[in-house]
Coordinates of C-alpha atoms in Angstrom, one line a residue:
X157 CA 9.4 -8.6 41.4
X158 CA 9.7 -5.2 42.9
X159 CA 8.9 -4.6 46.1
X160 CA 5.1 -3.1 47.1
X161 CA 2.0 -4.0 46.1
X162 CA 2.1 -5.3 42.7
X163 CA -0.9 -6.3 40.3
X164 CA -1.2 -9.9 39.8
X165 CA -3.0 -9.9 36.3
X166 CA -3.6 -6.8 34.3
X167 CA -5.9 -6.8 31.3
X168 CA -5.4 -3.9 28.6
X169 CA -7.9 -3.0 25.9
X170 CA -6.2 -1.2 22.7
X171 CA -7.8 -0.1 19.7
X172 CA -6.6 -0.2 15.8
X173 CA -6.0 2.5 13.5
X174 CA -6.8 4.1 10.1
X175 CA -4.9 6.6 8.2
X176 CA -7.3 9.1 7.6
X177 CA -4.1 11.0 5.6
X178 CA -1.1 9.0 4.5
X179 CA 1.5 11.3 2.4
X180 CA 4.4 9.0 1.2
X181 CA 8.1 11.1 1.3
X182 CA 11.4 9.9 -0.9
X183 CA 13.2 7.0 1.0
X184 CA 15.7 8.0 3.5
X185 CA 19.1 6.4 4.2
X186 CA 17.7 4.2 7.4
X187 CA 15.7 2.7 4.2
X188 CA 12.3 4.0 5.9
X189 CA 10.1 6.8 4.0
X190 CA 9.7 10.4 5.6
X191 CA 5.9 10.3 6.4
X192 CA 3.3 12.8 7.0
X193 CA -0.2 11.0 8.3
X194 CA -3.4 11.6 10.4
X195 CA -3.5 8.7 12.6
X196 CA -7.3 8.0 14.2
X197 CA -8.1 5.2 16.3
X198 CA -11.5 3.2 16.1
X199 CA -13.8 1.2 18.3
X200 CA -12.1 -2.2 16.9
X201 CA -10.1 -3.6 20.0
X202 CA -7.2 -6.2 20.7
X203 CA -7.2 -7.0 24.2
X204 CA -3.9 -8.0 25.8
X205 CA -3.9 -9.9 29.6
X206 CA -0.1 -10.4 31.3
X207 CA 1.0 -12.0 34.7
X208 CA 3.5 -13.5 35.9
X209 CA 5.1 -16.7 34.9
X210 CA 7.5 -18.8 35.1
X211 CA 8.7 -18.6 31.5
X212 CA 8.3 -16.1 27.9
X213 CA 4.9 -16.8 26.2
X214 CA 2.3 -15.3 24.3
X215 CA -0.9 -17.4 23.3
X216 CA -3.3 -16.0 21.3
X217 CA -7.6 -16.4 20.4
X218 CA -10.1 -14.8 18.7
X219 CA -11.3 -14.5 15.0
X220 CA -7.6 -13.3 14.1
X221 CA -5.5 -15.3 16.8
X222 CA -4.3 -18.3 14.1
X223 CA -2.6 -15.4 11.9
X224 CA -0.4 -14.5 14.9
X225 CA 2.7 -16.1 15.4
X226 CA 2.8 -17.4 18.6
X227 CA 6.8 -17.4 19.3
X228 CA 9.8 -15.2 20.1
X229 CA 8.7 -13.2 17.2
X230 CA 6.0 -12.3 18.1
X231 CA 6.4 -8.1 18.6
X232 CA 4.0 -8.3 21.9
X233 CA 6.6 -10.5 23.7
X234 CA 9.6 -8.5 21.8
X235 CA 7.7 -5.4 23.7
X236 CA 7.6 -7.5 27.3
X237 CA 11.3 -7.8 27.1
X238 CA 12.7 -5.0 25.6
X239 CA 10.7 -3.5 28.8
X240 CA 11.9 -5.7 31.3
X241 CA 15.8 -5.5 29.9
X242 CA 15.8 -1.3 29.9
X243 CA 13.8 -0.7 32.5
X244 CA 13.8 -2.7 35.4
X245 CA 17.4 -3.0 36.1
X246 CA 17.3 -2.4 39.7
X247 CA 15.0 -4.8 40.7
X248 CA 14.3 -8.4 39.7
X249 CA 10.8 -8.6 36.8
X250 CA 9.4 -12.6 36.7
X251 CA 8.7 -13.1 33.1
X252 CA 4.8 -13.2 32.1
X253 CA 2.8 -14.7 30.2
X254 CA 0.6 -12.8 27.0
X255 CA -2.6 -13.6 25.8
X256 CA -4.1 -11.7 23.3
X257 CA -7.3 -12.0 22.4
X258 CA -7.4 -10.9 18.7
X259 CA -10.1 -8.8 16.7
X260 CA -8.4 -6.2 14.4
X261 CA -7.1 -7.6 11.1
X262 CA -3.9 -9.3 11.1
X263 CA -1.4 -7.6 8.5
X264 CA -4.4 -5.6 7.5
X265 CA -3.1 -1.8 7.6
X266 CA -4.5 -1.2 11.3
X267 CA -1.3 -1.5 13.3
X268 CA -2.4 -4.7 14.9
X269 CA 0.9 -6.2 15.8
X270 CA 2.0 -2.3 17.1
X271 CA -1.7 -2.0 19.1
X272 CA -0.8 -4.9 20.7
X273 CA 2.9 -4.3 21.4
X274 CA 1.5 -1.1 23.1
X275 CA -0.8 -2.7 25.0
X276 CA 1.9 -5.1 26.6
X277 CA 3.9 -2.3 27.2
X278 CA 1.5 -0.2 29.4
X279 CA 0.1 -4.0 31.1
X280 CA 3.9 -4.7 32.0
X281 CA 4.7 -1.3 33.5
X282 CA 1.8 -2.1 36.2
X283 CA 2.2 -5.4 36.6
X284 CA 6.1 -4.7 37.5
X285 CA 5.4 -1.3 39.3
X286 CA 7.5 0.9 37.2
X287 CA 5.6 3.7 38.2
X288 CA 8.5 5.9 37.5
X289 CA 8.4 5.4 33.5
X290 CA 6.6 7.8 32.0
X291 CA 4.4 8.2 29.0
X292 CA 7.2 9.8 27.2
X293 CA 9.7 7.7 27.5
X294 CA 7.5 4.3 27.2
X295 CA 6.8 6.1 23.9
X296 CA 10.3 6.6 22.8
X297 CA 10.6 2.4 23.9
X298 CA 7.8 2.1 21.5
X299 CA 8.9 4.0 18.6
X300 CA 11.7 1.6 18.6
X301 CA 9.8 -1.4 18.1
X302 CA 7.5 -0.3 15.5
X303 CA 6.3 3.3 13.9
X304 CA 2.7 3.1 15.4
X305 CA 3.2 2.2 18.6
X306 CA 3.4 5.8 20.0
X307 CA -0.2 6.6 18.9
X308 CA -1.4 2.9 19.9
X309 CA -0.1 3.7 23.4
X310 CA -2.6 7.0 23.1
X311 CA -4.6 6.9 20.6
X312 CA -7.9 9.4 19.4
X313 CA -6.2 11.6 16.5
X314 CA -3.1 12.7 15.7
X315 CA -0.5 14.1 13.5
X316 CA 2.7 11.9 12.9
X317 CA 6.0 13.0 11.2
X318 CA 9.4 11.1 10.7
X319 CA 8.5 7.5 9.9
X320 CA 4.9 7.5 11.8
X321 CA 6.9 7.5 15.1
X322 CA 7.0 11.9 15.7
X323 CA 3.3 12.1 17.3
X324 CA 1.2 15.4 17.6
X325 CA -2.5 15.4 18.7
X326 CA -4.9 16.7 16.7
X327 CA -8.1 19.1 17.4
X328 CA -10.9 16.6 16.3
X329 CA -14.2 16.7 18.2
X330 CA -17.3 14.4 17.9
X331 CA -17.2 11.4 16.3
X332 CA -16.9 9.4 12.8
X333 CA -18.5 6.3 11.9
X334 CA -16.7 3.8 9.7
X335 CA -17.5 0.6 8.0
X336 CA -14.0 -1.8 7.9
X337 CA -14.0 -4.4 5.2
X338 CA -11.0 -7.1 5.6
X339 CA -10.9 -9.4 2.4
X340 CA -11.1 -12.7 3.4
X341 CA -7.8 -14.4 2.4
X342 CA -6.1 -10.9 2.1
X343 CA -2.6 -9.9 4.1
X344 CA 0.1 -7.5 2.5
X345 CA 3.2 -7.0 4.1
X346 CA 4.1 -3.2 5.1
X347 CA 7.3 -3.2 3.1
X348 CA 6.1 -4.9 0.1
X349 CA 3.6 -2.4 -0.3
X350 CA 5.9 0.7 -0.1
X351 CA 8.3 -1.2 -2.6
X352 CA 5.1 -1.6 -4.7
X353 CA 4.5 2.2 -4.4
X354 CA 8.6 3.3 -5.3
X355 CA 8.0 1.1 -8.7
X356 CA 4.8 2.3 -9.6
X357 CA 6.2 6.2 -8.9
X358 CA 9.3 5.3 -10.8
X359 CA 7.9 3.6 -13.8
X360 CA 5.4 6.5 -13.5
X361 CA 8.5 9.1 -13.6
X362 CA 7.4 10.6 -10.4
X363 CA 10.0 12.5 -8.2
X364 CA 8.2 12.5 -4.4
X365 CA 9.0 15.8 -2.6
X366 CA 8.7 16.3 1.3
X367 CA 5.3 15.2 2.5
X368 CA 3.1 17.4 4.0
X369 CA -0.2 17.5 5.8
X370 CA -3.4 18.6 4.6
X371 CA -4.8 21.4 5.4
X372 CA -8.0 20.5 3.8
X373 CA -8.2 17.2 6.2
X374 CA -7.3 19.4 9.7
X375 CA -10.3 21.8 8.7
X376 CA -12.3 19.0 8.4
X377 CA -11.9 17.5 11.2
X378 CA -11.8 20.8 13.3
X379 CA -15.5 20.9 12.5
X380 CA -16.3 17.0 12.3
X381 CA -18.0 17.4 9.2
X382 CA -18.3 13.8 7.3
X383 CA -18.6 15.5 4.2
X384 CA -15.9 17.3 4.5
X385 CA -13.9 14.7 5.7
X386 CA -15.1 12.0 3.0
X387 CA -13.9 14.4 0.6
X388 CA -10.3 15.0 2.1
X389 CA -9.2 11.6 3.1
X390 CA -6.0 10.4 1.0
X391 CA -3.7 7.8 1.0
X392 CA -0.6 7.5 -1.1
X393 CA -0.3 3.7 -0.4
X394 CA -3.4 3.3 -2.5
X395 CA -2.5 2.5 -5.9
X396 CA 0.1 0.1 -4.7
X397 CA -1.9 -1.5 -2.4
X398 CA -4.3 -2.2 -5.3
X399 CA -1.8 -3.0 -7.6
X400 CA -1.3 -6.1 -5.5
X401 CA -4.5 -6.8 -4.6
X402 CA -7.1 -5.6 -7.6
X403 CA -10.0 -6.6 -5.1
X404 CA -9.6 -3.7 -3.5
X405 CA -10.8 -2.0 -6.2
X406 CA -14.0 -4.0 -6.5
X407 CA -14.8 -3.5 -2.5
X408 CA -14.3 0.6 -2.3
X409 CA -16.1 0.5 -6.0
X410 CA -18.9 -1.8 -4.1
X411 CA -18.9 0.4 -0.8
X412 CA -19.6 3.2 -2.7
X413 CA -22.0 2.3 -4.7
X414 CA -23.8 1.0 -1.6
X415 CA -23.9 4.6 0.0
X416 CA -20.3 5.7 1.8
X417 CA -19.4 9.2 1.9
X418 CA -16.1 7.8 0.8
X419 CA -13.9 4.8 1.0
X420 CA -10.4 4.3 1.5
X421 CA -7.5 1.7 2.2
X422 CA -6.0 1.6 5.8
X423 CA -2.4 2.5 5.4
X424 CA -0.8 -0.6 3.4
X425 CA -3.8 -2.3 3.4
X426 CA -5.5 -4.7 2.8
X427 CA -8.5 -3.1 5.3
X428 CA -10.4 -0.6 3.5
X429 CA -12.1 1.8 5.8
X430 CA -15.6 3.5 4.4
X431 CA -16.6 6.7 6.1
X432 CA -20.6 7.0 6.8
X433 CA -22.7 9.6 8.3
X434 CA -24.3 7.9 11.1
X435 CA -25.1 4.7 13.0
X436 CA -28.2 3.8 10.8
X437 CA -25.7 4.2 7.3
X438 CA -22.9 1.9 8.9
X439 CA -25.4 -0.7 9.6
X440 CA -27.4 -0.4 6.3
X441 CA -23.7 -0.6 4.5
X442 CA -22.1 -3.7 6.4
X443 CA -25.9 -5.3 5.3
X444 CA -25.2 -4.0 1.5
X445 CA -21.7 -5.1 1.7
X446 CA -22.2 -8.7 3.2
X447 CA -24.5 -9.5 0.6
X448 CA -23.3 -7.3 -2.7
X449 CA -19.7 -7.0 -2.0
X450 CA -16.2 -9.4 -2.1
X451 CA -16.4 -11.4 0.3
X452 CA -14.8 -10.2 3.6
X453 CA -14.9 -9.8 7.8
X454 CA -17.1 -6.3 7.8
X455 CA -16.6 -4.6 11.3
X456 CA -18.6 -1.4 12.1
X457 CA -16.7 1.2 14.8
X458 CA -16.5 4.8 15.7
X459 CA -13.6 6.9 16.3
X460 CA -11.7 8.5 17.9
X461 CA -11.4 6.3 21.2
X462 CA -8.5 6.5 23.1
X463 CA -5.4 4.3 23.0
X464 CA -4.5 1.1 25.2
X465 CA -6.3 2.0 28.7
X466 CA -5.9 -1.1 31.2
X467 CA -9.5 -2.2 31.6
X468 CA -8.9 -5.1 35.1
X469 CA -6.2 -5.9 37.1
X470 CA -6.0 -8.5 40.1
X471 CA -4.1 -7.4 43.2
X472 CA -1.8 -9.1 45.5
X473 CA -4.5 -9.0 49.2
X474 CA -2.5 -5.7 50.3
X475 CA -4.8 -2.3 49.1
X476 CA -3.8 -0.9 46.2
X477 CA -2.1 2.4 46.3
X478 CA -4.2 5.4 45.0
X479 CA -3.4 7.1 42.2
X480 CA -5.1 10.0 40.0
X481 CA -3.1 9.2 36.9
X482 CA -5.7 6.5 36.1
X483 CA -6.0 6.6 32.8
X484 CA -2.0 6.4 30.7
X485 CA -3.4 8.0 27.7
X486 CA -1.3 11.1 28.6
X487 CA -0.8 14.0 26.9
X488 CA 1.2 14.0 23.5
X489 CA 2.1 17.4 23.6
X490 CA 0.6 20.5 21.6
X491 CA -3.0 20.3 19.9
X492 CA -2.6 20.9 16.1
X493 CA -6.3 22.8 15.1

């Protein structure tokens, strides 16, 4: 390890995402789409512990853990490596053990595999003492691991260009309350779900131009009005997410019909995320839904929150150093608003 006092243990909390925006571009020649989304970040949290150990492992519990592979593949333990390889190359890193303990929906559109990838990242870079990487670059690390990782590593709302990976915070104050439904059974992979998209737009004889943001959506949010919102939330992944899974249609015809302001699916689904106007709505909903709806996990959460924060760490006996940059949820650059 490197020398100084080094954490033994560091636990990091990290929250999913929906897409309160998702504008789908043409296909580009590195085979991704160009992108223009809102990211925001809700109250539904992985939470990622690493030490040191003797070998690579991850191991991972909770109501999602079984849907998680638990091997070299696994993009948390990609994440511990890739760090340890790039960025620690003048001093000897032990490799560590991950365990995740799993709540957001696994292959569920809410960047579970990224959140916890990002989590891992800022848990390694205190439990190694690489207090010289900074946000910016641990982001550019991210972005090459997965498009969501830069706003899992800071989370509330933002703004993201290129792929997902280009992130810009956006004005967004007070708070939204959501309703998540996660059909049971249900997973879609990312890519099938944009190839769904590029056949249904092709069959459809639909040209996609350059994405853009809406303006509609950053007024809305500018003044926190659910209304507002409800009515400007759009996602271009829709239609092929329910082309592949018709239930989809049945829950956001079932969610509203039980009272949301609006209902949408979480990037490539399957989650579908239904916007409500307070507390007392997102409890009355997850009732309506549990008993009237497909069947499905229904989660209740509030966004923004920010992104992975470490929550504990164990020290080695010496006292730890003091530090005002606390919280790694830095700065992603210029508010948008």
């Amino acid at each position: 390890m490197t020398t100084g006092t080094q954490a033994q243990t560091v636990t990091v909390r990290v929250p999913g995402k929906i897409n309160l925006g998702l504008s789908v571009g043409p296909l580009r020649d590195d085979g991704y789409h160009e992108l223009s989304t809102v990211y925001h970040a809700v109250s539904l949290y992985d939470t990622v512990t690493v030490q040191p150990a003797d070998s690579w492992s991850v191991h991972v519990t909770g109501p999602w853990g079984e849907h998680v592979p638990a091997d070299d593949s696994n993009l948390a333990l990609v994440a511990a490596r890739t760090l340890a390889k790039r960025r620690a190359r003048k001093a000897k890193v032990d490799p560590v053990r991950i365990d995740i303990d799993k709540h957001i929906p696994v292959a569920g559109g809410m960047a579970g595999g990224s959140a916890d990838a990002a989590a891992t990242l800022v848990g390694c870079r205190e439990l190694w003492g690489l207090d010289h990487l900074e946000n910016d670059l641990l982001e550019l690390m991210g972005a090459s691991l997965g498009s969501d990782i830069p706003f899992l590593l800071h989370g509330g709302t933002a703004m993201g260009s290129g792929r997902g990976e280009q992130v810009t915070s956006v004005l967004a104050r007070g708070e939204l309350h959501w309703v998540l439904w996660a059909g049971e059974g249900l997973s879609l992979s990312t890519p099938q779900v944009y190839a769904e998209c590029d056949r249904l737009r092709e069959e459809a004889g639909v040209t996609p131009g350059p994405p853009e943001p809406s303006g509609e959506l950053m007024t809305a949010l500018r003044r926190m009005d659910t209304d507002e919102v409800a009515a400007a939330l759009h996602n271009d992944l829709q239609e092929a997410a329910i082309s592949l899974e018709p239930v989809l249609a049945e829950a956001l015809s079932a969610g509203l019909d039980l009272g949301a302001r609006a209902g949408i699916v979480s990037g490539s689904g399957p989650t579908v995320a239904f916007l409500v106007g307070s507390q007392t709505e997102a409890i009355d909903l997850s009732v309506g839904l549990a008993a009237n709806g497909p069947t499905g996990d229904i989660e209740r959460a509030v966004g923004p929150v920010p992104g992975a924060q470490i929550i504990h760490q164990r020290s080695s006996p010496e006292p730890p150093r003091a530090r005002p940059d606390t919280d790694r949820s830095g700065p992603l650059g210029p508010v948008i608003g």
